[in-house]
Coordinates of C-alpha atoms and ligand atoms in Angstrom, one line a residue:
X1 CA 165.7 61.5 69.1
X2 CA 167.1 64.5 66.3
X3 CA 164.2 65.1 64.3
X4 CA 164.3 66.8 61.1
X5 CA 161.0 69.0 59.4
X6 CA 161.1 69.3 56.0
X7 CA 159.4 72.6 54.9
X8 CA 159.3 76.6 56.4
X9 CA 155.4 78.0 56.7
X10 CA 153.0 77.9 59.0
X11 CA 152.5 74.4 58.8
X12 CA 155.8 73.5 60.0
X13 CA 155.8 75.7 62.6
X14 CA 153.3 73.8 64.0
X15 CA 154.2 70.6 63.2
X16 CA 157.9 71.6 65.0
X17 CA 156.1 73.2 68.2
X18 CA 154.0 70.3 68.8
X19 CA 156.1 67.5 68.2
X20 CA 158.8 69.5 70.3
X21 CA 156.6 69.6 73.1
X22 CA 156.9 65.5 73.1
X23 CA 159.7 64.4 75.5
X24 CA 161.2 62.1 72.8
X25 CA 162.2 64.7 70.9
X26 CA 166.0 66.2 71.9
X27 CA 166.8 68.1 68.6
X28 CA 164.9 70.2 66.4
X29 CA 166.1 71.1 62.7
X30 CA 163.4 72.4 60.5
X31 CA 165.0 73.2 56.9
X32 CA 164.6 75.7 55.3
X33 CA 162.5 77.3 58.8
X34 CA 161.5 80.7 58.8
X35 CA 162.0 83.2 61.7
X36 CA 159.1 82.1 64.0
X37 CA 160.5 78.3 64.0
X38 CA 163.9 79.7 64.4
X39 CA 163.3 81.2 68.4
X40 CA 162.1 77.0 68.6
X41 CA 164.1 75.1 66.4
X42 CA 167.7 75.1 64.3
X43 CA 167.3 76.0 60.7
X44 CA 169.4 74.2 58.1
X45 CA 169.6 75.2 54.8
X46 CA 168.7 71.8 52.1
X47 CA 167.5 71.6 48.7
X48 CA 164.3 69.4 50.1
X49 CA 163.4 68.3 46.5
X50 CA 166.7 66.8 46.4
X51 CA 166.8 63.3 47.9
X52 CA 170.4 62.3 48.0
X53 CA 170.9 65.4 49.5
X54 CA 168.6 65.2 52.3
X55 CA 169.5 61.6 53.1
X56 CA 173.5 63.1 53.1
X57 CA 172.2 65.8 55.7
X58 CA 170.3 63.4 58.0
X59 CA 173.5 60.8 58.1
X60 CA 175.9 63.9 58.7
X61 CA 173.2 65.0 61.3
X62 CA 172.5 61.9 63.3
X63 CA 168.7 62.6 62.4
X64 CA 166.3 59.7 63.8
X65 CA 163.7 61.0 62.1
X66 CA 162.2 62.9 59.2
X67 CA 158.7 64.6 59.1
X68 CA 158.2 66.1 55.4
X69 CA 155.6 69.2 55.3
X70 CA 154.9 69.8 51.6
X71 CA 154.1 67.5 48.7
X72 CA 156.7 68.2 46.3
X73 CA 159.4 66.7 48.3
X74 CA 157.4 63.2 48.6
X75 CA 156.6 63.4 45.1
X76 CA 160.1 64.1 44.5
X77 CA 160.8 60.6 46.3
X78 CA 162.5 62.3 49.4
X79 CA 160.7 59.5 51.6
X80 CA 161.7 56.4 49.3
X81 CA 165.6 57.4 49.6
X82 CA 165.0 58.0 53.2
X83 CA 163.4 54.6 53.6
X84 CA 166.2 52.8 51.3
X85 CA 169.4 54.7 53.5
X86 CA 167.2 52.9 56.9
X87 CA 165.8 57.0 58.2
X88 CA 162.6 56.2 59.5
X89 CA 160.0 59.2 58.0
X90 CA 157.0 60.1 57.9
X91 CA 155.5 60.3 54.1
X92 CA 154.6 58.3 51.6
X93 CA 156.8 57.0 48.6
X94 CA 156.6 59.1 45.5
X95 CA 154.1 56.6 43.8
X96 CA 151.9 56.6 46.5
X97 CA 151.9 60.8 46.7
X98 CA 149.9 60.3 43.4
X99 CA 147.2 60.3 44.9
X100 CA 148.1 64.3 45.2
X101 CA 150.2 64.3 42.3
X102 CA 148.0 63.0 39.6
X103 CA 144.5 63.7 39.7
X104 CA 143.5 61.3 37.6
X105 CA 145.5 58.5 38.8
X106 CA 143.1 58.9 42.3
X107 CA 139.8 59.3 40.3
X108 CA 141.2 55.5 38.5
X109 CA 141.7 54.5 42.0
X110 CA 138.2 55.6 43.6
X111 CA 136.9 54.3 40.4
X112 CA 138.4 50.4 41.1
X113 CA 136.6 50.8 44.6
X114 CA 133.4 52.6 44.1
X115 CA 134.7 55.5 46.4
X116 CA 131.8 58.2 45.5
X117 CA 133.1 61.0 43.4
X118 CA 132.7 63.5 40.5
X119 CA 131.9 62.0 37.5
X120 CA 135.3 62.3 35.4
X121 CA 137.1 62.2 31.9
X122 CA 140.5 62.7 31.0
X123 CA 142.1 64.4 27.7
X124 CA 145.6 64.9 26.4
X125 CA 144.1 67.2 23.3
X126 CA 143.0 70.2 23.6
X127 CA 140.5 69.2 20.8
X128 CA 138.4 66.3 22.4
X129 CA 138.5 68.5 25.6
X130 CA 136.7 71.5 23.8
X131 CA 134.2 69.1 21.8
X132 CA 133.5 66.9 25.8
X133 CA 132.7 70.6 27.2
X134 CA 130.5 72.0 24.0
X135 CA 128.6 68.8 24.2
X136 CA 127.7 68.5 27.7
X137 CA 127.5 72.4 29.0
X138 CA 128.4 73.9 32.3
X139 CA 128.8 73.4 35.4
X140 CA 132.2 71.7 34.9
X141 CA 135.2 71.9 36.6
X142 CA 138.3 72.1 34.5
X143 CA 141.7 70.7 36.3
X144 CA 145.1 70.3 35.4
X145 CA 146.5 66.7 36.0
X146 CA 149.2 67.3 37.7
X147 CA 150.8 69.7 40.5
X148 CA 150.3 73.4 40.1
X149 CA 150.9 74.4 43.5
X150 CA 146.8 74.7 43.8
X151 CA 146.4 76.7 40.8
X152 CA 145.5 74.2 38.2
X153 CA 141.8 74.2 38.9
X154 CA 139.0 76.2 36.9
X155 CA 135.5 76.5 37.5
X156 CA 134.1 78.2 35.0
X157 CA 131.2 80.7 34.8
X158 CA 131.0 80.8 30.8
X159 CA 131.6 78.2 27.8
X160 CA 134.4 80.6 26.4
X161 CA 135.7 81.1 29.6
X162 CA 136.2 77.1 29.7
X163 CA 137.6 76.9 26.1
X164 CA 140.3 79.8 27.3
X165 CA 141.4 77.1 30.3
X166 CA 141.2 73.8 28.4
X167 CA 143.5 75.9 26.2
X168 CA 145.8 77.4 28.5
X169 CA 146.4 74.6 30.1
X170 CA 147.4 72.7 27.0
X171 CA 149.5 76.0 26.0
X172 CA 151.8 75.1 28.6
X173 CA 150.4 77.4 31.8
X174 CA 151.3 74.9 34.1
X175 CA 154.2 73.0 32.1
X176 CA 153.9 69.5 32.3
X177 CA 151.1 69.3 34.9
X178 CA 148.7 70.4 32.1
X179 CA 149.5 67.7 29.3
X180 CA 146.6 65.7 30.8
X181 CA 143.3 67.7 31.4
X182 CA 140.4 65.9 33.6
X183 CA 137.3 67.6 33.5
X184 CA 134.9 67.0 36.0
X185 CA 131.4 67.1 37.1
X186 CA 130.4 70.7 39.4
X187 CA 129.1 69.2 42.9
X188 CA 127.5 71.1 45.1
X189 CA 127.4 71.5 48.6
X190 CA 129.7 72.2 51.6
X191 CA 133.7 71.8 51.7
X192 CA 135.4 69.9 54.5
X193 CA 138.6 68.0 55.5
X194 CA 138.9 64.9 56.7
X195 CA 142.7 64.1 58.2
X196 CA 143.8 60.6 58.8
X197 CA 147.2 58.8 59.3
X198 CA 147.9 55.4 57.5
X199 CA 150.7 53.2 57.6
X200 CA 150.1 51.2 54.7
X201 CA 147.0 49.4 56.3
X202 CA 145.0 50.9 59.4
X203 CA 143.8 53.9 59.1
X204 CA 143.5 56.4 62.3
X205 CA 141.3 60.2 62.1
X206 CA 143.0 62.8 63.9
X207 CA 140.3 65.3 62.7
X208 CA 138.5 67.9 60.9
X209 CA 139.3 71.2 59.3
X210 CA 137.6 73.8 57.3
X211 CA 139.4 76.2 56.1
X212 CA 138.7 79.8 54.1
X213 CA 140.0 79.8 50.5
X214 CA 138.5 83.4 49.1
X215 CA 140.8 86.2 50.1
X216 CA 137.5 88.6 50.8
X217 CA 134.9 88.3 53.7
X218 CA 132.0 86.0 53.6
X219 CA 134.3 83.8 51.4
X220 CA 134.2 86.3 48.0
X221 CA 137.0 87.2 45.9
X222 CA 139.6 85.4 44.5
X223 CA 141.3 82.1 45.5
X224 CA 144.0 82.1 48.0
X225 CA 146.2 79.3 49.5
X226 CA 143.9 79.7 52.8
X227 CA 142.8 82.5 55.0
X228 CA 141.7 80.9 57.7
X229 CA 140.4 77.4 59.3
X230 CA 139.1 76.1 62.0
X231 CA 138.9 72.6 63.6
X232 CA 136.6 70.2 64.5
X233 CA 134.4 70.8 61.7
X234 CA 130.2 70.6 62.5
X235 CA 129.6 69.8 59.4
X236 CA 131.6 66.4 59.3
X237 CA 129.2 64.6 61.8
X238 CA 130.2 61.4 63.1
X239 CA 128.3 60.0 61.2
X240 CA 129.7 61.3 57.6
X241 CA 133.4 60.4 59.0
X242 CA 132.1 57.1 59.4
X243 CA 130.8 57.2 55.4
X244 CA 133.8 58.7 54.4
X245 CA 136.2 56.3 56.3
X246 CA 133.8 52.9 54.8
X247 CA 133.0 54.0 51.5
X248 CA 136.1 56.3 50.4
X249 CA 139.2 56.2 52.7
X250 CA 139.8 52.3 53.5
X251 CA 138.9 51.1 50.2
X252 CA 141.2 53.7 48.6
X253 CA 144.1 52.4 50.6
X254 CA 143.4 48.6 50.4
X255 CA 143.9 49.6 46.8
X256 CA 146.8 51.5 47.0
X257 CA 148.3 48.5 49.1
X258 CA 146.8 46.3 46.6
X259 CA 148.3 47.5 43.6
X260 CA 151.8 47.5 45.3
X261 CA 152.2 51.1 46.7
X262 CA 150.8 51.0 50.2
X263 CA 150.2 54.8 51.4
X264 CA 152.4 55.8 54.6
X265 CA 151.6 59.0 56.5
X266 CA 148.9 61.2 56.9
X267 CA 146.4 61.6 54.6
X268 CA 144.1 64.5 53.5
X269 CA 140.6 64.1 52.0
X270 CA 139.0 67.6 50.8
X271 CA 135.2 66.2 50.8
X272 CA 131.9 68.0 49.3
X273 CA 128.9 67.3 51.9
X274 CA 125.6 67.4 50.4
X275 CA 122.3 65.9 51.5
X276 CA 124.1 64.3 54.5
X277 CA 126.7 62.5 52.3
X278 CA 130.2 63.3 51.4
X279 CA 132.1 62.9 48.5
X280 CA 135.4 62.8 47.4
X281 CA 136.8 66.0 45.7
X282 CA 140.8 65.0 45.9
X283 CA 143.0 63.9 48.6
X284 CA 146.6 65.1 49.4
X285 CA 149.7 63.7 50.6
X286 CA 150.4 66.2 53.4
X287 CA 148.7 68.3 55.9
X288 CA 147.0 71.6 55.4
X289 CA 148.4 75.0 55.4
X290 CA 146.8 76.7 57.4
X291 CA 144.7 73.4 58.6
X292 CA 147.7 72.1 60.2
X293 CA 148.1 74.6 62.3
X294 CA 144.4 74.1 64.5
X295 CA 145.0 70.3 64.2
X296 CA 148.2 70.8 65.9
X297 CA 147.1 72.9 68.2
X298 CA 144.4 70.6 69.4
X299 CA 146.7 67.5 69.3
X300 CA 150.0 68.7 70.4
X301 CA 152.9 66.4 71.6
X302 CA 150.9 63.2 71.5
X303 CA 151.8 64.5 67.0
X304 CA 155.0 62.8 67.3
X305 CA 154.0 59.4 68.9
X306 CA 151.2 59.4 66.4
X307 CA 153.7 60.0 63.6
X308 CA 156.2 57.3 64.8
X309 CA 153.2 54.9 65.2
X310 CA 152.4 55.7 61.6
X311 CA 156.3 55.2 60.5
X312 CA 156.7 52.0 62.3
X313 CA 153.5 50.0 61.0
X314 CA 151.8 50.6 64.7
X315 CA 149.0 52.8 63.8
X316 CA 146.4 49.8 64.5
X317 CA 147.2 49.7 68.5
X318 CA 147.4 54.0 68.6
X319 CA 144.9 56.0 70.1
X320 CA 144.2 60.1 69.8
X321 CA 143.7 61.2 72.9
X322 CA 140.9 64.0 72.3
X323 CA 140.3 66.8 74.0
X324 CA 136.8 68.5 73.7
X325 CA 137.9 71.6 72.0
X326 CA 137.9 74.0 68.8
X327 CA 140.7 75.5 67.8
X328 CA 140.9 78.6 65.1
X329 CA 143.4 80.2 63.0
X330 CA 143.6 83.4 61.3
X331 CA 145.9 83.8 58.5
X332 CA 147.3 87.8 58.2
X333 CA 148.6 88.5 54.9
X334 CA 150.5 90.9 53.1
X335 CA 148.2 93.5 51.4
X336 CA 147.7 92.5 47.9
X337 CA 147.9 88.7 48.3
X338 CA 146.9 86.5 46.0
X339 CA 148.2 89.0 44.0
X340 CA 151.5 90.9 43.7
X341 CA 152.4 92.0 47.3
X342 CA 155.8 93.6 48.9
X343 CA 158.5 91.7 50.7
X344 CA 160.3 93.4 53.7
X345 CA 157.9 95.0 55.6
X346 CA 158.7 95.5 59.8
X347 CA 156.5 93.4 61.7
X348 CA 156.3 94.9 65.5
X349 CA 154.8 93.9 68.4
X350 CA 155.3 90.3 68.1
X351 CA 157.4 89.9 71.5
X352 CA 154.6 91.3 73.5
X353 CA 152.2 88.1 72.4
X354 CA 151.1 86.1 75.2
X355 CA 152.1 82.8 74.1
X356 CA 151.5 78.5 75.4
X357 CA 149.7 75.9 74.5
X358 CA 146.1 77.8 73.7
X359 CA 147.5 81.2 72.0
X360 CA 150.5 80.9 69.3
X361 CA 151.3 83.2 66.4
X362 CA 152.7 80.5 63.7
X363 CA 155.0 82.3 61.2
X364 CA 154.7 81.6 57.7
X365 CA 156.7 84.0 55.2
X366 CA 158.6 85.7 57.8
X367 CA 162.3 86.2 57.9
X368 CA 164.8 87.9 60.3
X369 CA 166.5 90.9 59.3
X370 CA 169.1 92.8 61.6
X371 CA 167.3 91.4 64.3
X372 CA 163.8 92.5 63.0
X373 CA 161.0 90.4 61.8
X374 CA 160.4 91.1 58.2
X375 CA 157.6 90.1 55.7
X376 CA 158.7 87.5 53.2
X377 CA 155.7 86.0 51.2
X378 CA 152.2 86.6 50.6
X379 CA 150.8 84.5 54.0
X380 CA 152.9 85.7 56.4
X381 CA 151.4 85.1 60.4
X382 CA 148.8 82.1 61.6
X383 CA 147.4 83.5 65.1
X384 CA 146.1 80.2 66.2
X385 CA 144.4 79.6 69.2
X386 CA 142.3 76.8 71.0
X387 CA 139.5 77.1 73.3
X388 CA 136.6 75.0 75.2
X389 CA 134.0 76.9 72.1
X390 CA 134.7 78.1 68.7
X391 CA 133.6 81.7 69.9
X392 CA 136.4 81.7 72.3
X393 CA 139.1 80.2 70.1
X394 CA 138.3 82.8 68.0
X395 CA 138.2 85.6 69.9
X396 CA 141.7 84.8 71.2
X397 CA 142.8 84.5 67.7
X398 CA 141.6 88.4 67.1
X399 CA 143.2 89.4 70.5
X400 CA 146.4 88.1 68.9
X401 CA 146.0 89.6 65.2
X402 CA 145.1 93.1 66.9
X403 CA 148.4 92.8 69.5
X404 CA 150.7 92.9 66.4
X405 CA 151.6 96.1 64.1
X406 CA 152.1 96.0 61.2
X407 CA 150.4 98.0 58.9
X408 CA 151.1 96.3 55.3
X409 CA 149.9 93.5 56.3
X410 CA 145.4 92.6 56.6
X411 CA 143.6 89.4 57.3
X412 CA 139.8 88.5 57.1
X413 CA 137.6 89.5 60.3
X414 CA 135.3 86.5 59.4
X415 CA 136.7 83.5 60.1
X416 CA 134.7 80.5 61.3
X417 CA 131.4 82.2 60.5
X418 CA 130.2 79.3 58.6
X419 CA 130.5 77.2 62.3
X420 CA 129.7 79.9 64.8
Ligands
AMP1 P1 141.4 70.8 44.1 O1 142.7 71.4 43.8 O2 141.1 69.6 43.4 O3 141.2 70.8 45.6 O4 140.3 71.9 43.7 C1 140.4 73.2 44.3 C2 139.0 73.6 44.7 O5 138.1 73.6 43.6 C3 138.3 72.6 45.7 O6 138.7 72.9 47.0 C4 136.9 72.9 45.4 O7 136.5 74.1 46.1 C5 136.8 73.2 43.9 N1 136.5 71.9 43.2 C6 137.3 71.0 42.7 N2 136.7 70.0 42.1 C7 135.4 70.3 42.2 C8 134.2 69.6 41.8 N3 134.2 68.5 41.1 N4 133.0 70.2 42.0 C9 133.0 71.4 42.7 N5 134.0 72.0 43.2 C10 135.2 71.5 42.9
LIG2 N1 144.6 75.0 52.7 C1 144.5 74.1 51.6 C2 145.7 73.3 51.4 O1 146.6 73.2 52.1 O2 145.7 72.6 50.4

């Protein structure tokens, strides 16, 4: 079958080396790509927020098949008009990506289940939001509503600094993802991720990720789109996916089906684990990045059959057909990120990597220029690597990071401590 990715960083990398790996799959277009998924893949150029566009390039394209990597195509409604034009995909409609898109549309739904959560209120006034945070004091966490491409969240150390955010975002900071404010309760505890696929009524795992969102060792510093992960997860014991998957993940979906939007694709719960308990601290409509890129390696062609399972209402009959092993991905960087960071820079050494199914550099932000690799965002390289222990996998991740040169570029020396 022609499959079509939707999306050009790390994560669809991945998602395009594993689910070429399956036999099924004769042609690979990832669009827009980068130059890591172009040695594997064709790259099309496509405005992926535009639906009639994509559907136009998948009927001039014979595609079978659409896997969509980042959220603001679904909640653009890319899958709906694939699903209306008969192109199976794999991705919920844009009403059920609310659960990403609107944070307070999932809090309403764990509410109508019971799903344990942060405590929650919502505000469209800057005024009632100051008065809720005066009156009941810090910790708090401050969100925008909507999508902010993972920057509408505040946690704030002081009172004013809280005023400054309930205020900025109603400024306009983040446009119209910051008319509605939800301000939540500060939990405590440890950060995991839970991935599942759903296709509208069973629910399958395919795994657990933590990931590394400070820039700076021993997770300090400031915020980042994700250094580093690793996958399984220790601290997501059997018996907290079982918890998670009773008291959060079903109910949430019965009620998404309930209310008329049943949730297709895979599904990503960010939990906070305290006391042997986990709670809900938001889901999203789409893998990881860079989460996606251990759970790929650990699943690898078996992705596809998985996805089409999950597209075709089979998911109740599948089965993931684990391997006991950790996988671990480092993300290098260009030097400045989150900040302001350079474009352009040579990255060498690239074609002397070692690479198969237990060592792969995953490009993010890279391009090809005269026939060099060039820098072109802030996460730029995923070495990624899978092993029969976490201290392996990452040690084979490092052997990778330290076989390419490129000196604008850094990456923390750290990851995985939290498990090792
Ligand atoms: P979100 O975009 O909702 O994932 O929030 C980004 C990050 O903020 C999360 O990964 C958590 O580290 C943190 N966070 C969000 N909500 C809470 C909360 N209610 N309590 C503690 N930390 C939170
Ligand atoms: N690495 C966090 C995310 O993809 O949202």
């Amino acid at each position: 079958m022609n499959i079509l990715v939707l999306g050009g960083g790390g994560r669809e990398h991945a998602l395009a080396w594993a689910i070429k790996q399956n036999p099924k799959c004769d042609r690979m277009i990832v669009a827009p790509g980068n130059a890591g998924i172009a040695q594997i893949a064709e790259c099309a150029t496509l405005n992926a927020e535009k639906p009639a566009l994509v559907v136009r390039f998948c009927e001039e394209n014979a595609v079978d098949f659409v896997v969509i990597g980042p959220e603001a195509p679904l909640a653009a409604g890319v899958g709906d008009a694939l699903r209306a034009a008969g192109i199976a995909c794999f991705g919920p409609s844009a009403a059920a990506a609310r659960l990403e898109a609107s944070k307070a549309f999932t809090k309403e739904i764990c509410d109508a289940v019971g799903a344990p959560t942060a405590g929650w209120a919502r505000f469209t006034d800057a005024a009632a939001a100051r008065s809720h945070v005066t009156e009941k004091g810090l910790p708090l966490v401050i969100k925008a509503d909507g999508l902010a491409a993972g920057k509408g969240v505040v946690i704030p150390q002081t009172l004013d600094e809280a005023l400054g955010a309930i205020d900025m975002m109603f400024d306009g900071a983040y446009g119209a993802a910051g008319a509605t404010v939800v301000i939540e309760e500060f939990m405590a505890g440890e950060e995991a991720s839970f991935f599942v696929l759903v296709d509208g009524e069973a629910v399958l795992p395919i795994g657990t990720a933590q990931d590394h969102k400070r820039v700076g060792e021993g997770d300090t510093g400031p915020n980042t789109g994700g250094m580093g992960a690793y996958s399984p997860a220790p601290v997501l014991t059997e018996s907290i996916q079982q918890q998670v998957l009773d008291e959060i993940i079903t109910p949430c979906m019965a009620e998404m089906a309930r209310r008329g939007m049943p949730y297709q694709g895979v599904l990503y719960a960010g939990l906070m684990i305290q006391d042997g308990r986990a709670r809900l601290v938001e889901y999203n409509v789409r893998f990881g990045d860079p989460e996606c890129q251990v759970l790929m390696m650990r699943l690898g062609a078996q992705v596809l059959d998985l996805m089409l399972a999950c597209a075709e209402g089979r998911l109740a009959k599948a089965r993931v057909n684990w391997a006991d092993d950790h996988a671990l991905t480092v993300v290098m960087a260009a030097r400045g990120y989150p900040g302001d960071y350079a474009k352009g820079s040579a990255i060498k050494g690239l074609e002397t990597l070692t690479e198969d199914s237990f060592n792969m550099m995953f490009h993010a932000g890279t391009r090809l220029e005269a026939g060099q690799v060039v820098a072109a965002g802030g996460r730029v390289l995923n070495a990624t690597a899978r092993a029969g222990t976490l201290a392996q996998a990452q040690a084979q991740a490092y052997a990778l990071v330290d076989a390419v040169d490129w000196p604008e570029g850094f990456c923390r020396r750290d990851i995985g401590w939290r498990a090792l």
